[in-house]
Short mmCIF file of C-alpha atoms in Angstrom, two decimals:
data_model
loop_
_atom_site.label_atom_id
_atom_site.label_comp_id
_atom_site.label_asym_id
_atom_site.label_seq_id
_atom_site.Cartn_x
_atom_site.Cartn_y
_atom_site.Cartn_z
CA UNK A 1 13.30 8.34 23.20
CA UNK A 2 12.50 11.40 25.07
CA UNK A 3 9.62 11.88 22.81
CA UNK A 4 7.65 9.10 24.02
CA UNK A 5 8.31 8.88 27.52
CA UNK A 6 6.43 11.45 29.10
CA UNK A 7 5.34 12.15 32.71
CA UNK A 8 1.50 11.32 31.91
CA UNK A 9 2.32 8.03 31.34
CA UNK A 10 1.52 4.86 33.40
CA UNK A 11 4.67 2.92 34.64
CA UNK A 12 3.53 0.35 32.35
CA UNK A 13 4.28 2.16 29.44
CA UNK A 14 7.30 3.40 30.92
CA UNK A 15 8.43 -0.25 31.40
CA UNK A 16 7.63 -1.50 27.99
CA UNK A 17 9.36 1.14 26.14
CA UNK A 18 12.40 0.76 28.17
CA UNK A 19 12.65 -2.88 27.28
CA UNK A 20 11.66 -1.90 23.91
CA UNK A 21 14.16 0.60 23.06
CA UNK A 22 17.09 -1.63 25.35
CA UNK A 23 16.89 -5.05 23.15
CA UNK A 24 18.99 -5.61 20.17
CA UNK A 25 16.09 -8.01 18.02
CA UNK A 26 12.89 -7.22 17.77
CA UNK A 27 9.91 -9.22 16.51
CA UNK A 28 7.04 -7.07 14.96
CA UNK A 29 4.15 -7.99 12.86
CA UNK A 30 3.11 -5.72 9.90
CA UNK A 31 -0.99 -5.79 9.07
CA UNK A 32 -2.43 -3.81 5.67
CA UNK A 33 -5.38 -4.54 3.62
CA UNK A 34 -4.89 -2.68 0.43
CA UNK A 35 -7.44 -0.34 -2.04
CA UNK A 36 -8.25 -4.11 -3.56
CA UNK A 37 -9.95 -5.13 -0.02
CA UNK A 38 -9.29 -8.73 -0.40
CA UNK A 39 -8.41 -9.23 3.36
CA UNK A 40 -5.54 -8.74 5.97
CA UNK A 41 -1.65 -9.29 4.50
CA UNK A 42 0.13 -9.76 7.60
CA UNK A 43 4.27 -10.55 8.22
CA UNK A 44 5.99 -11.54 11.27
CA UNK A 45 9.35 -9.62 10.52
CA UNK A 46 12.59 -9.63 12.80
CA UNK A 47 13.89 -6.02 12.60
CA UNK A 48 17.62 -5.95 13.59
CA UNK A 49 19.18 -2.56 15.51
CA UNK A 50 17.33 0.51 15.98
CA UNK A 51 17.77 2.04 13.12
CA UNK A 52 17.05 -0.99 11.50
CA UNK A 53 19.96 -2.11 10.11
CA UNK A 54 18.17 -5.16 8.40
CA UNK A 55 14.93 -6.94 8.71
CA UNK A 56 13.74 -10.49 7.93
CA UNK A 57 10.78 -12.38 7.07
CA UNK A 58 9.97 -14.87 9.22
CA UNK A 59 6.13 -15.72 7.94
CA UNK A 60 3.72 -14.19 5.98
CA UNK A 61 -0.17 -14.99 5.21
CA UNK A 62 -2.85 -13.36 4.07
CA UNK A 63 -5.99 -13.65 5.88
CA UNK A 64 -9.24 -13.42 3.23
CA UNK A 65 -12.04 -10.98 4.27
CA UNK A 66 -15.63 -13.04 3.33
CA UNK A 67 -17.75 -11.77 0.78
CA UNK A 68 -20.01 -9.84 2.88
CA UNK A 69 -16.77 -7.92 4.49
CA UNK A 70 -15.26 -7.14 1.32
CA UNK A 71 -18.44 -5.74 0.34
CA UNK A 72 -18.82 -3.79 3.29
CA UNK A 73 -15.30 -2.16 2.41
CA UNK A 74 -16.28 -1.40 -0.97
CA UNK A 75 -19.26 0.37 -0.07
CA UNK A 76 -18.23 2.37 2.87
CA UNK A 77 -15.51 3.38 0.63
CA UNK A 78 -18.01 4.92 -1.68
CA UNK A 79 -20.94 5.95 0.11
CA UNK A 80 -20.77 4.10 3.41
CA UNK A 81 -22.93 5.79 5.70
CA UNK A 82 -21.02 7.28 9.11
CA UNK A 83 -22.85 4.56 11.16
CA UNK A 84 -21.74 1.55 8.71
CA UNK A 85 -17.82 2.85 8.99
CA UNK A 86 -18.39 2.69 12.84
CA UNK A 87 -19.43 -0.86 12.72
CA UNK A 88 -16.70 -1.72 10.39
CA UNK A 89 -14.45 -0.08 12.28
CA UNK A 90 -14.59 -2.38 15.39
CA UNK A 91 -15.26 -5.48 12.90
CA UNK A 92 -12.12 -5.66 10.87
CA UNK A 93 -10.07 -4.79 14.30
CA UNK A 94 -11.16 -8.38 15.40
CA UNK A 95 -10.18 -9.65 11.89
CA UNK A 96 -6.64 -7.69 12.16
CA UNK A 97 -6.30 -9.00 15.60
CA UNK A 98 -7.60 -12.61 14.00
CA UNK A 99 -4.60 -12.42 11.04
CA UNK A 100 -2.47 -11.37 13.90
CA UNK A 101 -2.63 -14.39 15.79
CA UNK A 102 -3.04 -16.70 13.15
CA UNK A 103 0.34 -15.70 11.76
CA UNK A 104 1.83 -16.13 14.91
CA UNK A 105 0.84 -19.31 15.26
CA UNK A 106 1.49 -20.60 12.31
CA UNK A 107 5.29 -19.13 12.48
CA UNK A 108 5.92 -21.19 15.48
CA UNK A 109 5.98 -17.96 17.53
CA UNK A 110 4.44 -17.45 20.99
CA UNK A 111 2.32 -13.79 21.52
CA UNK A 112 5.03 -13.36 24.45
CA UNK A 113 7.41 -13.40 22.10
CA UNK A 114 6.29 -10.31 19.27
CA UNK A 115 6.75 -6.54 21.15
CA UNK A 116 4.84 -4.72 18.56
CA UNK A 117 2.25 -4.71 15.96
CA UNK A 118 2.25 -2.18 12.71
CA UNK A 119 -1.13 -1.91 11.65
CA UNK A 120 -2.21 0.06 8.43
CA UNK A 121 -5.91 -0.32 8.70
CA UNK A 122 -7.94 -0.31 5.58
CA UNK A 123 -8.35 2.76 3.52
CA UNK A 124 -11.82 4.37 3.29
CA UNK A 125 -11.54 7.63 2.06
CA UNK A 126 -8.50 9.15 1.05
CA UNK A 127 -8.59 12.96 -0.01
CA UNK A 128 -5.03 13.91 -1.00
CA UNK A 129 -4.45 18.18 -0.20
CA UNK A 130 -5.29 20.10 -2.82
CA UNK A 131 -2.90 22.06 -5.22
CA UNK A 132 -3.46 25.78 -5.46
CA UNK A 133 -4.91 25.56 -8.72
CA UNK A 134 -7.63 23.17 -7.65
CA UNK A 135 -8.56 25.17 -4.79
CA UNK A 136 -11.86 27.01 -5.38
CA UNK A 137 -12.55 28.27 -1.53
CA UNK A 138 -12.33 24.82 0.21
CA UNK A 139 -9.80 23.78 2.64
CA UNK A 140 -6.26 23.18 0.99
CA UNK A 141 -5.28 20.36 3.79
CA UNK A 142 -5.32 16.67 2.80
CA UNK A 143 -7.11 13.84 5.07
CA UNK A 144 -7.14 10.21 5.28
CA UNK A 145 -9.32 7.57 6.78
CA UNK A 146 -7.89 4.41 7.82
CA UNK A 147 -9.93 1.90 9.68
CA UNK A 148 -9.61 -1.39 11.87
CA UNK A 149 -9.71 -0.13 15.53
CA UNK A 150 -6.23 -0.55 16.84
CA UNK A 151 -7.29 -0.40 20.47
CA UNK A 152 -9.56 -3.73 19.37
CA UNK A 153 -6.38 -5.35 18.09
CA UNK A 154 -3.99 -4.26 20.87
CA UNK A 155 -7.45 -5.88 23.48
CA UNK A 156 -7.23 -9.37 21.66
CA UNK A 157 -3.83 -9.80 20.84
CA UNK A 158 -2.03 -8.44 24.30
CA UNK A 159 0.67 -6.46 21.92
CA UNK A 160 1.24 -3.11 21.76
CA UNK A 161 -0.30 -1.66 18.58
CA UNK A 162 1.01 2.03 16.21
CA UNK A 163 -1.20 2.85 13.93
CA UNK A 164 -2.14 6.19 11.93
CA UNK A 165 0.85 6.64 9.97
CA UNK A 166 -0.63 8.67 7.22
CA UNK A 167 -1.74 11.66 9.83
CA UNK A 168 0.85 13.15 10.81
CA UNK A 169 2.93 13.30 7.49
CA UNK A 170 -0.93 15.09 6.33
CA UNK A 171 -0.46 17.19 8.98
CA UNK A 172 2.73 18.30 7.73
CA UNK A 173 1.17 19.07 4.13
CA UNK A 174 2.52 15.78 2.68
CA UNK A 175 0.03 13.09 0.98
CA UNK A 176 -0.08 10.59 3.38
CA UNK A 177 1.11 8.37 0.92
CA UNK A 178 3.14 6.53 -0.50
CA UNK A 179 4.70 5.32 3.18
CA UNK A 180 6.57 2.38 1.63
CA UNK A 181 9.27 4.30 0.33
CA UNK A 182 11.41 4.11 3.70
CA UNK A 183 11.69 0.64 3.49
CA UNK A 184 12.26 0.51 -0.45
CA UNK A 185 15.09 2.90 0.59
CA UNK A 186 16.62 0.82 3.26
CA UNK A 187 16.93 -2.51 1.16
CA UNK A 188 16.86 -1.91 -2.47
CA UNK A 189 19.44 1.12 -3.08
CA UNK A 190 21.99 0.42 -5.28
CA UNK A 191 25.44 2.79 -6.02
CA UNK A 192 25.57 1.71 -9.65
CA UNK A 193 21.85 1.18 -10.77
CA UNK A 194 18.64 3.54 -10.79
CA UNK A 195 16.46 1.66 -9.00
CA UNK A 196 12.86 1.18 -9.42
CA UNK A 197 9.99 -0.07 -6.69
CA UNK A 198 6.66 -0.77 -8.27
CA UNK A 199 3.85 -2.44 -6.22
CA UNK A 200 1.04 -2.89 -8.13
CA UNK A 201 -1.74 -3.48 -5.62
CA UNK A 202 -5.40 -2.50 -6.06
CA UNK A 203 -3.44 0.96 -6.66
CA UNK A 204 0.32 1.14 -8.67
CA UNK A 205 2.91 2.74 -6.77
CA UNK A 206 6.70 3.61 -7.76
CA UNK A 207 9.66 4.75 -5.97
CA UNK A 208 12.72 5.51 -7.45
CA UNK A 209 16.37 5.52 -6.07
CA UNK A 210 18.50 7.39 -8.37
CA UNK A 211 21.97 5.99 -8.57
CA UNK A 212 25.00 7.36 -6.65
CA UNK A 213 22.47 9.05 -5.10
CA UNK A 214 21.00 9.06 -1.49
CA UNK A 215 17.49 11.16 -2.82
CA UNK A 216 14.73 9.17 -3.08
CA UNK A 217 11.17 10.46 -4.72
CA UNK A 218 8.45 8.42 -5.39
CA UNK A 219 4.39 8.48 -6.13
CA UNK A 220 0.81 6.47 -7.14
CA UNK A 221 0.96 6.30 -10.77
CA UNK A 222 -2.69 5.07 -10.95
CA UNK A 223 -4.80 1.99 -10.78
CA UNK A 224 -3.28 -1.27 -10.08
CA UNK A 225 -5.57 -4.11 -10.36
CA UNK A 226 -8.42 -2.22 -8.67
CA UNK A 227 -10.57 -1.90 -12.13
CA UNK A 228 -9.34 -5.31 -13.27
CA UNK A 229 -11.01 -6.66 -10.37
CA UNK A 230 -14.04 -4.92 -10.32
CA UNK A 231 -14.56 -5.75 -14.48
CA UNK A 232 -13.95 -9.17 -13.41
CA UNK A 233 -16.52 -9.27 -10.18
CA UNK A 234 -19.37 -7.77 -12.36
CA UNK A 235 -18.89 -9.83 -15.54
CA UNK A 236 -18.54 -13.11 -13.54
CA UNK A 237 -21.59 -12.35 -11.64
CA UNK A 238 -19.76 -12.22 -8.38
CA UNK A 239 -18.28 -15.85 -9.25
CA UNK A 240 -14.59 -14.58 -9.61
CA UNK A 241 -13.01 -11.55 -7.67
CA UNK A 242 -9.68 -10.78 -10.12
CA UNK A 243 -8.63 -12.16 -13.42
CA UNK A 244 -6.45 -15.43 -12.03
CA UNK A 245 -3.22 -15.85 -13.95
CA UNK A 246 -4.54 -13.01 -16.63
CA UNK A 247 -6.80 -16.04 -18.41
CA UNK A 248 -9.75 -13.18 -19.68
CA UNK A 249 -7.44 -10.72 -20.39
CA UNK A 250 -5.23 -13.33 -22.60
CA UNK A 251 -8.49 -14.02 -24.41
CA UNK A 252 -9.69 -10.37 -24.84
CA UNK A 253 -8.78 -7.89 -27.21
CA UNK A 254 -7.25 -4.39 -26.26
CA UNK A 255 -9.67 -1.48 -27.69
CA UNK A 256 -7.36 0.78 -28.34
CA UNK A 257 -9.23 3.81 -28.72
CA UNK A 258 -11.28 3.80 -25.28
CA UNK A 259 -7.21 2.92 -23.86
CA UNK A 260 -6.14 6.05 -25.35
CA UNK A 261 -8.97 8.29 -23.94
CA UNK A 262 -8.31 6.55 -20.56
CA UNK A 263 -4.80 8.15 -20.32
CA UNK A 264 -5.70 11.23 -21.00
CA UNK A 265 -7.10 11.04 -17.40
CA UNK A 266 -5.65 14.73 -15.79
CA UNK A 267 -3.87 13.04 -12.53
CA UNK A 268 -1.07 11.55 -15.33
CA UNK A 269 -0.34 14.31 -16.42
CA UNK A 270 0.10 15.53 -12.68
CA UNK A 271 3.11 15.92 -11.26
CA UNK A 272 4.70 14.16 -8.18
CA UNK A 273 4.57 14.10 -5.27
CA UNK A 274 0.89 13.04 -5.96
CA UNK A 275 -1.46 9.94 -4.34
CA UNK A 276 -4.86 8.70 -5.46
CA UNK A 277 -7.23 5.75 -4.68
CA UNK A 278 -11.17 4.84 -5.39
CA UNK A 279 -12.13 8.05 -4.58
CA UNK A 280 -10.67 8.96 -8.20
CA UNK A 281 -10.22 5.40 -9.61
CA UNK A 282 -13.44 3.68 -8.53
CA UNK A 283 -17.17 3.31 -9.30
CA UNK A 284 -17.88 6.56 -10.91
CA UNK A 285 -14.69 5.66 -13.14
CA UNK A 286 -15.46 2.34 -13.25
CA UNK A 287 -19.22 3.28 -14.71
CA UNK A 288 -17.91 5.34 -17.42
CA UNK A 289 -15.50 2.47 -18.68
CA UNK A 290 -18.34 0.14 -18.58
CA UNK A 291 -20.40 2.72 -20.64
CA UNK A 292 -17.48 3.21 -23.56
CA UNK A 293 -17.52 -0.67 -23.61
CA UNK A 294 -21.19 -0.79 -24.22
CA UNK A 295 -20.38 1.60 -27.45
CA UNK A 296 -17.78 -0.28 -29.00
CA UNK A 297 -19.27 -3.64 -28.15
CA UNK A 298 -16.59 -5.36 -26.06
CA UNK A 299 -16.98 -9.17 -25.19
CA UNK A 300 -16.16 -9.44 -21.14
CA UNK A 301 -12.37 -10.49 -22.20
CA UNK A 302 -12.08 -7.50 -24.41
CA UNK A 303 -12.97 -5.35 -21.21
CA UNK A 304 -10.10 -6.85 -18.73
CA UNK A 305 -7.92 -7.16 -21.64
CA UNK A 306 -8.26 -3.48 -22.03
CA UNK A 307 -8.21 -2.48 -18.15
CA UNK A 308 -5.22 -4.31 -18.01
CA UNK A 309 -3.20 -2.60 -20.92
CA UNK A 310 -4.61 0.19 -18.83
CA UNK A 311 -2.61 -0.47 -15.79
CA UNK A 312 0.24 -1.32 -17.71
CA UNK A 313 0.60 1.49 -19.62
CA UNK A 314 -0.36 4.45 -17.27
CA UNK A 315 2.64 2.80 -15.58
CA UNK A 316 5.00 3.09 -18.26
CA UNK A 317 3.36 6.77 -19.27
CA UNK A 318 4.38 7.75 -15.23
CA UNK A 319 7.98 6.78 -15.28
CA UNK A 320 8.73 7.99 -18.85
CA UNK A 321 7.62 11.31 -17.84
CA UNK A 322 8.64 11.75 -14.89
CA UNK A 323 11.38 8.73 -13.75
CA UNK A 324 13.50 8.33 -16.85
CA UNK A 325 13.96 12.51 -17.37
CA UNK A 326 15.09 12.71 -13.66
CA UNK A 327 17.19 9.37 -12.67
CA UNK A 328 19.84 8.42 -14.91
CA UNK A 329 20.26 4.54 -16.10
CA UNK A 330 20.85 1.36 -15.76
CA UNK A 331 17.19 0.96 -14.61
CA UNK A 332 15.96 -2.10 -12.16
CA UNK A 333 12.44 -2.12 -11.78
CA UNK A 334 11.66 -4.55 -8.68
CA UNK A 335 7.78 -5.52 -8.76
CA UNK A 336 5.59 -6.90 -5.95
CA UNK A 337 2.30 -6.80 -5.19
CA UNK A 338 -0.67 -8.71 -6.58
CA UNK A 339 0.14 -7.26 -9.60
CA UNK A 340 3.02 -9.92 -10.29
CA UNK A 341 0.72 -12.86 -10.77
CA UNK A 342 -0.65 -11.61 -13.70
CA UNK A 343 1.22 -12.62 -16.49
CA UNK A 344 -0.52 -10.58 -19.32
CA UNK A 345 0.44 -7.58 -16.95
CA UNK A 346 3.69 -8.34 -16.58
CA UNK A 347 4.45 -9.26 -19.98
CA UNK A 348 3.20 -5.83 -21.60
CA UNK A 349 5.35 -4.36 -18.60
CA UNK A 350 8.17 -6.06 -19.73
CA UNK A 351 7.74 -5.20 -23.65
CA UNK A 352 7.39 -1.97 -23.18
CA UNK A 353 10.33 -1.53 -20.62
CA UNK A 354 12.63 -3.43 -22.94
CA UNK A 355 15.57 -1.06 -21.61
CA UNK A 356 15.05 -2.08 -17.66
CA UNK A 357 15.70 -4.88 -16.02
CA UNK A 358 12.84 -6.62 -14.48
CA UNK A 359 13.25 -8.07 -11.27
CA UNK A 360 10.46 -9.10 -8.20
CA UNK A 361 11.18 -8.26 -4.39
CA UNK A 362 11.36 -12.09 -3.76
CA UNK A 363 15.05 -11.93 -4.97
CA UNK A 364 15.85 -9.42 -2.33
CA UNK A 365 14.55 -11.41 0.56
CA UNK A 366 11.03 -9.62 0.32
CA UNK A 367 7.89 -11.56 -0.22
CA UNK A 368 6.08 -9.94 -3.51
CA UNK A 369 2.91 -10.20 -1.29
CA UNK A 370 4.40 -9.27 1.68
CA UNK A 371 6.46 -6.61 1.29
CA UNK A 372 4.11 -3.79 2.23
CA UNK A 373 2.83 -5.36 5.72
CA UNK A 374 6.94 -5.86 6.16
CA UNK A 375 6.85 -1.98 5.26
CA UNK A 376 4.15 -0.82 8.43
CA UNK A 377 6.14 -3.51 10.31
CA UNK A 378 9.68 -1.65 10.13
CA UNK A 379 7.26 1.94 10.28
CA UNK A 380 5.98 0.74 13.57
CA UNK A 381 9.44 0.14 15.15
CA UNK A 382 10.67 3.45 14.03
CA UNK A 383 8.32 5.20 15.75
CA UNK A 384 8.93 3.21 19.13
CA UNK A 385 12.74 4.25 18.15
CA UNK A 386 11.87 8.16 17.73
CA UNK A 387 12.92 7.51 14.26
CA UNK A 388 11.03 9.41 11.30
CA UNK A 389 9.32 7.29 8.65
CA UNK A 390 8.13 9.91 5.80
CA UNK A 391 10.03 10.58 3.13
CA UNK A 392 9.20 14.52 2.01
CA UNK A 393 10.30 13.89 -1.99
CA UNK A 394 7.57 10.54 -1.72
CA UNK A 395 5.00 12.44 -0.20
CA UNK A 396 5.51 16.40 -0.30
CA UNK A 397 5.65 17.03 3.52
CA UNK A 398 7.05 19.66 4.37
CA UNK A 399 9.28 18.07 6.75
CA UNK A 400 10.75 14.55 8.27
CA UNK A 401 8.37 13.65 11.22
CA UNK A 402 7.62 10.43 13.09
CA UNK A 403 4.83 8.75 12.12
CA UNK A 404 1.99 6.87 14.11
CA UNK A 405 0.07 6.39 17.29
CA UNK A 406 0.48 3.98 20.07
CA UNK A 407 -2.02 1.70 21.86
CA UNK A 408 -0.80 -0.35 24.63
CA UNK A 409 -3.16 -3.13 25.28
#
């Protein structure tokens, strides 16, 4: 713990890490709001031995950002100007720090009780490093913006706050993301199995755990629901924000030529270790789907029902060319995410994974919609513990390192 304990620092951070780092439980909450920007997932976890040897859930909400906030995210995610992310900025810490307590409260908990917060933030701008062939006389080094003031969350809520995960792993040329992979790799690895993570949030993510085998590699393999959503939001005139249960895209029609130019996109046929987010996947793209749809004359249900054999297939296309080559079978593919409560999703997933047995993190103790806030949870405790949290074959760092930054409040 040497790390962390330093000679600058006030005796009450010397106190709180010592009782920290000296107690056999601990009781963290995890806080992320995802690339769909629906509000704050948040999980109350108990995280057992410092390495940890095992976490569970306790209780897990998620706490809605209104219309106007969502909006907010959306834009400053696009072309927010630097004085609207500053505002923002100090405005979802108070909703973090609002989820926060809520889920405390409703767990039966008192704030006494939790010694740490994870927060993610929410994603505005992520800009992965650039490969050597992309360069043309820029700057090679990746960054990421993550917002939701953690010294505002650690004020309001009393706890101790890390936040800033993605830096540091950037720092070390990785791509900030995908950080769930640590946690995938402490509960789901199996000797006999190749097993398969895939959270479909606003963005799709997989890792993979190759049987008998203690490497672990994982990346983004596109959009998730993120242009689902926005076809829906437009088309219902604001009425609806995603397609609930898959009802338009059950209705719709799949144009399969506009899906076939879709995944010829160039970051599938990228190679891992690779990330991506609105900033590749968003408005612009979203425009030019819109504009194919005006050509072939797509009803609104033909639209989603296309966006979402999108999603489902640009998964498929990532882990037959670059999961099933590498990892050997039997193949579990363990879903969470928002993703899961499609059913027109899931069902295409399934028929075209016929081989792979499809399973959700609920079976393994995780919450499907939790799973990622459990994820920044255990990430948070790790770095109290000195412990690092990156994976380099997830992310491309070139090294281990702890990740995150600590507020005490």
């Amino acid at each position: 713990m040497s790390f962390l304990i330093r000679r600058e620092q006030p005796p009450e951070a010397w106190q709180w890490l010592f009782r920290y780092h000296y107690k056999n439980t601990h009781t963290v909450v995890g806080l992320i709001s995802g690339t769909s920007a629906d509000g704050v997932d948040a999980a109350l976890v108990r995280i057992f031995g410092p390495g940890p040897s095992a976490a569970s859930v306790v209780h897990h909400l998620t706490f809605p950002y209104d219309k106007r906030v969502r909006e907010a995210v959306l834009r400053c995610s696009q072309e927010g100007s630097v004085e609207e992310v500053c505002r923002l900025n100090t405005q979802l810490g108070i909703l973090f720090a609002r989820a926060a307590e809520k889920l405390i409260r409703e767990a039966g908990a008192r704030r006494e009780e939790v010694d740490l917060i994870g927060s993610h933030g929410q994603t505005i701008r992520h800009l992965p490093p650039m490969r050597k062939r992309e360069r043309q006389g820029g700057t090679p080094g990746g960054s990421s913006l993550q917002i939701a003031d953690p010294a505002v969350i650690a004020y309001v809520t009393r706890i101790p706050v890390v936040s800033h995960f993605r830096q540091k792993d950037m720092a070390a040329g990785g791509q900030g993301a995908p950080l769930v992979p640590i946690l995938d790799s402490l509960l789901f690895r199996h000797k006999e199995r190749t097993r398969i993570v895939l959270n479909i949030g606003g963005i799709a993510n997989v890792t993979v755990l190759p049987r008998s085998s203690e490497t672990t590699f994982a990346f983004d393999t596109g959009p998730g629901n993120c242009l689902i959503d926005a076809a829906v939001s437009l088309l219902s005139g604001g009425r609806m924000t995603f397609d609930r249960n898959g009802r338009w895209a059950a209705k719709g029609k799949v144009c399969n030529d506009i899906l076939t130019e879709l995944l010829t996109h160039p970051f599938f046929s990228q190679s891992p270790p690779k990330s991506t987010g609105r900033e590749t996947f968003g408005a612009h793209f979203f425009r030019s789907v819109m504009e194919r749809a005006k050509d072939y004359a797509l009803t609104s249900q033909d639209i989603v029902a296309t966006l979402t054999a999108f999603t489902a297939e640009s998964i498929v296309l990532s882990l037959e060319r670059f999961v099933f080559p590498a990892a050997e079978g039997p193949y579990d593919l363990i879903v969470s995410g928002g993703g899961l409560h499609n059913p027109v999703l899931m069902r295409r997933l399934k028929d075209r994974l016929k081989g792979s047995e499809v399973l959700t993190s609920d079976a393994f103790g995780i919450p499907a919609d939790a799973k990622e806030a459990v994820a920044f949870a255990v990430l948070a405790h790790r770095f109290v513990m000195g412990l690092t949290g990156n994976i380099p074959g997830a992310t491309g760092a070139a090294e281990e390192t702890v990740l995150g930054s600590l507020t005490l409040p």
